[in-house]
Amino acid sequence: MPVVTRSAGFDGVGRALGRAVVSQFRGPMLMALLLPFAVALIGAIVLIWLFWTPLSEWLQITLFQWSVVNQMDTALMALGIASLKLWLIPVAATLILLPLSGILGLVTAAVFIMPLVLRHLSERDYPDVRREGGNALVAGVWNALWVTVVFVLGWFFTLPLWLLPPLAVVLPIFWWAFAFTRMLRLDALADHASPQERKILQARHNKGFWALGTICALINLLPPAWFLLPVLSALMFSHFGLEALRRLRSETQP
């Protein structure tokens, strides 16, 4: 197979989004919504129960050792606004613990829901796309682990930058786009594409995969969408990846 690496830009992103919405309302995909949502919900409850008090105490000690935080607190009180001590610690604790439950839901979707999604789409929408991948589960689990570690560390260590207004919006979008893209891109292709095909598709459609990840990150800003997003994102990346693989094979077959 010749190596075809030309960039396809954002070609197919809108098509994948439309197909994912249609697929989401099929019976098996509606049932698949329950598992990642349950994992994220239980994870949030456990994280709050175990870590809320010690995390809040650590934040109280750590944050108010910074002179900039104390200066901001003094300025706000001088303006008649509530002290940072009343709301900064709960907000910071929430911003640390809530994403951890969300990434657990995404990992569940990547490792357990993605195989169901791919099996469903293979039967309904892409019966002509042969499975030529291997070790998909092992690759998916390893990929989910390293993406989760990078996401958690990146989120935590860039939290102080949220004090700068533009970065308070940009950083969460960036980190969630990273998580969705790097976690689901591999899983969408691992079952069906050979290693060489994966390399070609990831190079050719890098912008498209990142566009999908950014769309998911923007949707993630809307709390009511959290119930749908783990499965919907898996459907978006699967439709995009399988259609791209179908087109690649049509180009390279004699």
C-alpha positions as a printed NumPy array, in Angstrom:
array([[  0.   ,   0.   ,   0.   ],
       [  1.507,   3.372,  -0.924],
       [  1.789,   5.892,   1.894],
       [ -0.744,   8.636,   1.258],
       [ -0.208,  11.439,   3.777],
       [ -1.698,  14.539,   2.195],
       [ -3.785,  16.543,   4.622],
       [ -7.548,  16.288,   4.264],
       [ -8.162,  19.261,   6.573],
       [-11.684,  19.29 ,   7.973],
       [-13.194,  17.131,   5.241],
       [-15.835,  14.802,   6.674],
       [-16.224,  16.474,  10.087],
       [-19.764,  17.721,   9.435],
       [-20.765,  14.404,   7.892],
       [-19.47 ,  12.483,  10.913],
       [-21.342,  14.795,  13.288],
       [-24.621,  14.369,  11.406],
       [-24.28 ,  10.594,  11.214],
       [-23.393,  10.405,  14.908],
       [-26.57 ,  12.261,  15.886],
       [-28.668,   9.833,  13.798],
       [-26.877,   6.805,  15.247],
       [-27.255,   8.094,  18.81 ],
       [-31.031,   7.644,  18.687],
       [-30.891,   3.985,  17.721],
       [-31.893,   1.571,  20.48 ],
       [-28.491,  -0.003,  21.278],
       [-26.778,   3.385,  21.402],
       [-29.422,   4.809,  23.737],
       [-28.836,   1.895,  26.102],
       [-25.076,   2.465,  25.915],
       [-25.555,   5.912,  27.485],
       [-26.093,   4.464,  30.925],
       [-22.658,   2.967,  31.657],
       [-20.354,   6.007,  31.26 ],
       [-22.912,   8.25 ,  32.961],
       [-23.159,   5.853,  35.912],
       [-19.362,   5.611,  36.173],
       [-18.958,   9.404,  36.07 ],
       [-21.738,   9.909,  38.655],
       [-20.425,   7.275,  41.057],
       [-16.901,   8.579,  40.525],
       [-18.   ,  12.115,  41.41 ],
       [-19.733,  10.932,  44.591],
       [-16.721,   8.868,  45.706],
       [-14.219,  11.63 ,  44.894],
       [-16.238,  14.236,  46.826],
       [-16.751,  11.891,  49.773],
       [-13.067,  10.927,  50.023],
       [-11.234,  14.069,  48.966],
       [-13.412,  17.18 ,  49.425],
       [-12.361,  17.937,  53.011],
       [ -8.603,  17.204,  52.724],
       [ -8.422,  18.949,  49.341],
       [-10.246,  22.027,  50.676],
       [ -7.905,  22.206,  53.682],
       [ -4.828,  21.875,  51.445],
       [ -6.115,  24.571,  49.083],
       [ -6.858,  26.873,  52.028],
       [ -3.265,  26.591,  53.223],
       [ -1.646,  26.687,  49.791],
       [ -3.575,  29.369,  47.921],
       [ -3.47 ,  31.982,  50.647],
       [  0.291,  31.679,  50.939],
       [  0.493,  33.42 ,  47.542],
       [  0.801,  37.182,  47.846],
       [ -1.173,  37.763,  44.636],
       [ -4.178,  35.899,  46.081],
       [ -4.048,  37.901,  49.318],
       [ -3.742,  41.15 ,  47.361],
       [ -6.786,  40.224,  45.259],
       [ -8.685,  39.308,  48.424],
       [ -7.857,  42.688,  50.007],
       [ -8.863,  44.563,  46.833],
       [-12.193,  42.734,  46.558],
       [-13.046,  43.382,  50.195],
       [-12.154,  47.065,  49.758],
       [-14.683,  47.198,  46.912],
       [-17.33 ,  45.616,  49.129],
       [-17.19 ,  42.265,  47.314],
       [-17.161,  38.972,  49.196],
       [-13.784,  37.685,  50.332],
       [-12.036,  35.13 ,  48.147],
       [-11.927,  32.839,  51.189],
       [-15.702,  32.381,  50.962],
       [-15.828,  31.057,  47.407],
       [-12.353,  30.453,  45.935],
       [-11.708,  27.208,  47.835],
       [-15.037,  25.508,  46.907],
       [-14.652,  26.626,  43.273],
       [-11.046,  25.394,  43.082],
       [-11.957,  22.053,  44.689],
       [-14.819,  21.612,  42.224],
       [-12.555,  22.453,  39.281],
       [-10.155,  19.731,  40.426],
       [-12.603,  16.948,  41.354],
       [-15.315,  17.353,  38.705],
       [-12.992,  16.838,  35.701],
       [-11.667,  13.669,  37.345],
       [-15.153,  12.15 ,  37.283],
       [-15.6  ,  13.352,  33.708],
       [-12.379,  11.738,  32.514],
       [-13.495,   8.482,  34.176],
       [-16.642,   8.607,  32.059],
       [-14.582,   9.241,  28.921],
       [-12.217,   6.35 ,  29.731],
       [-15.247,   4.097,  30.171],
       [-16.561,   5.194,  26.79 ],
       [-13.165,   4.626,  25.135],
       [-12.469,   1.189,  26.615],
       [-15.93 ,  -0.361,  27.029],
       [-18.399,   1.605,  24.898],
       [-16.249,   2.047,  21.793],
       [-16.245,  -1.71 ,  20.976],
       [-20.058,  -1.702,  21.163],
       [-20.212,   1.386,  18.963],
       [-17.845,  -0.094,  16.377],
       [-19.713,  -3.408,  16.305],
       [-23.008,  -1.585,  15.793],
       [-21.656,   0.681,  13.049],
       [-19.851,  -2.186,  11.336],
       [-23.108,  -4.06 ,  10.983],
       [-25.346,  -1.116,  10.103],
       [-23.234,   1.446,   8.256],
       [-19.84 ,   0.009,   7.268],
       [-20.233,  -3.711,   6.48 ],
       [-17.732,  -3.31 ,   3.621],
       [-14.912,  -2.07 ,   5.891],
       [-12.867,  -5.128,   6.868],
       [-11.283,  -5.528,  10.284],
       [ -7.517,  -5.557,   9.806],
       [ -6.43 ,  -4.192,  13.176],
       [ -4.933,  -6.097,  16.077],
       [ -4.508,  -5.848,  19.869],
       [ -7.162,  -3.126,  19.933],
       [ -8.051,  -3.652,  23.613],
       [ -4.443,  -3.537,  24.829],
       [ -3.689,  -0.483,  22.7  ],
       [ -6.9  ,   1.21 ,  23.857],
       [ -6.24 ,   0.624,  27.563],
       [ -2.638,   1.847,  27.321],
       [ -3.719,   4.887,  25.313],
       [ -6.479,   5.705,  27.831],
       [ -4.012,   5.5  ,  30.721],
       [ -1.403,   7.875,  29.312],
       [ -3.991,  10.354,  28.043],
       [ -5.653,  10.371,  31.473],
       [ -2.341,  10.993,  33.267],
       [ -1.398,  13.859,  30.925],
       [ -4.895,  15.358,  31.17 ],
       [ -4.986,  15.24 ,  34.995],
       [ -1.481,  16.649,  35.421],
       [ -1.989,  19.292,  32.752],
       [ -5.342,  20.361,  34.201],
       [ -3.973,  20.557,  37.746],
       [ -0.743,  22.422,  36.99 ],
       [ -2.413,  24.983,  34.709],
       [ -5.21 ,  25.813,  37.182],
       [ -3.352,  28.912,  38.503],
       [ -3.463,  30.329,  34.964],
       [ -7.258,  30.418,  35.212],
       [ -6.83 ,  33.651,  37.157],
       [ -6.132,  35.245,  33.755],
       [ -9.614,  35.704,  32.199],
       [ -8.894,  34.496,  28.629],
       [ -7.145,  31.351,  29.861],
       [-10.066,  30.484,  32.136],
       [-11.979,  29.746,  28.919],
       [ -9.173,  28.579,  26.632],
       [ -7.492,  26.075,  28.953],
       [-10.502,  23.847,  29.761],
       [-11.444,  23.74 ,  26.083],
       [ -7.867,  22.843,  25.141],
       [ -7.489,  20.066,  27.737],
       [-10.843,  18.485,  26.947],
       [-10.13 ,  18.709,  23.197],
       [ -6.827,  16.953,  23.897],
       [ -8.557,  14.225,  25.944],
       [-11.298,  13.533,  23.399],
       [ -8.959,  13.628,  20.4  ],
       [ -6.074,  11.572,  21.72 ],
       [ -8.258,   9.034,  23.504],
       [-10.893,   8.367,  20.831],
       [ -8.825,   8.775,  17.658],
       [ -6.922,   5.551,  18.273],
       [ -9.951,   3.587,  19.47 ],
       [-11.969,   4.555,  16.394],
       [ -9.33 ,   3.026,  14.097],
       [ -7.611,   0.267,  16.083],
       [-10.101,  -2.53 ,  15.295],
       [-10.383,  -1.959,  11.55 ],
       [ -7.207,  -0.226,  10.348],
       [ -3.788,  -1.832,  10.094],
       [ -0.893,  -0.023,  11.802],
       [  0.19 ,   1.446,   8.469],
       [ -3.359,   2.597,   7.682],
       [ -3.647,   4.202,  11.129],
       [ -0.423,   6.109,  10.536],
       [ -1.677,   7.384,   7.177],
       [ -5.131,   8.347,   8.473],
       [ -3.835,  10.115,  11.58 ],
       [ -1.466,  12.159,   9.428],
       [ -4.014,  12.925,   6.729],
       [ -6.947,  13.687,   9.035],
       [ -5.148,  15.211,  12.023],
       [ -7.029,  18.516,  11.678],
       [-10.333,  16.698,  11.326],
       [ -9.768,  14.614,  14.457],
       [ -8.813,  17.737,  16.413],
       [-11.879,  19.551,  15.057],
       [-14.072,  16.745,  16.406],
       [-12.259,  16.876,  19.744],
       [-12.787,  20.63 ,  19.941],
       [-16.489,  20.245,  19.114],
       [-16.777,  17.697,  21.935],
       [-14.924,  20.054,  24.29 ],
       [-17.32 ,  22.894,  23.458],
       [-20.348,  20.637,  23.967],
       [-18.793,  19.617,  27.287],
       [-19.259,  23.202,  28.505],
       [-23.027,  22.52 ,  28.623],
       [-23.816,  20.369,  31.706],
       [-27.063,  18.877,  30.261],
       [-24.975,  17.398,  27.426],
       [-22.782,  15.383,  29.797],
       [-25.24 ,  12.494,  29.718],
       [-25.018,  12.161,  25.92 ],
       [-21.43 ,  13.147,  25.263],
       [-19.428,   9.965,  26.045],
       [-21.369,   7.844,  23.536],
       [-21.984,  10.672,  21.059],
       [-18.264,  11.447,  20.944],
       [-17.463,   7.761,  20.36 ],
       [-19.972,   7.745,  17.487],
       [-18.515,  10.929,  15.981],
       [-14.954,   9.601,  15.969],
       [-16.035,   6.156,  14.757],
       [-18.045,   7.517,  11.827],
       [-15.188,   9.846,  10.924],
       [-12.511,   7.156,  11.204],
       [-14.405,   4.382,   9.403],
       [-15.452,   6.641,   6.528],
       [-11.863,   7.874,   6.185],
       [-10.62 ,   4.269,   6.179],
       [-13.197,   3.314,   3.543],
       [-12.034,   6.158,   1.307],
       [ -8.371,   5.34 ,   1.845],
       [ -8.889,   1.731,   0.802],
       [-10.86 ,   2.779,  -2.262],
       [ -7.861,   4.896,  -3.304],
       [ -5.236,   2.228,  -2.739],
       [ -7.014,  -0.869,  -4.016],
       [ -6.027,  -1.812,  -7.589]])
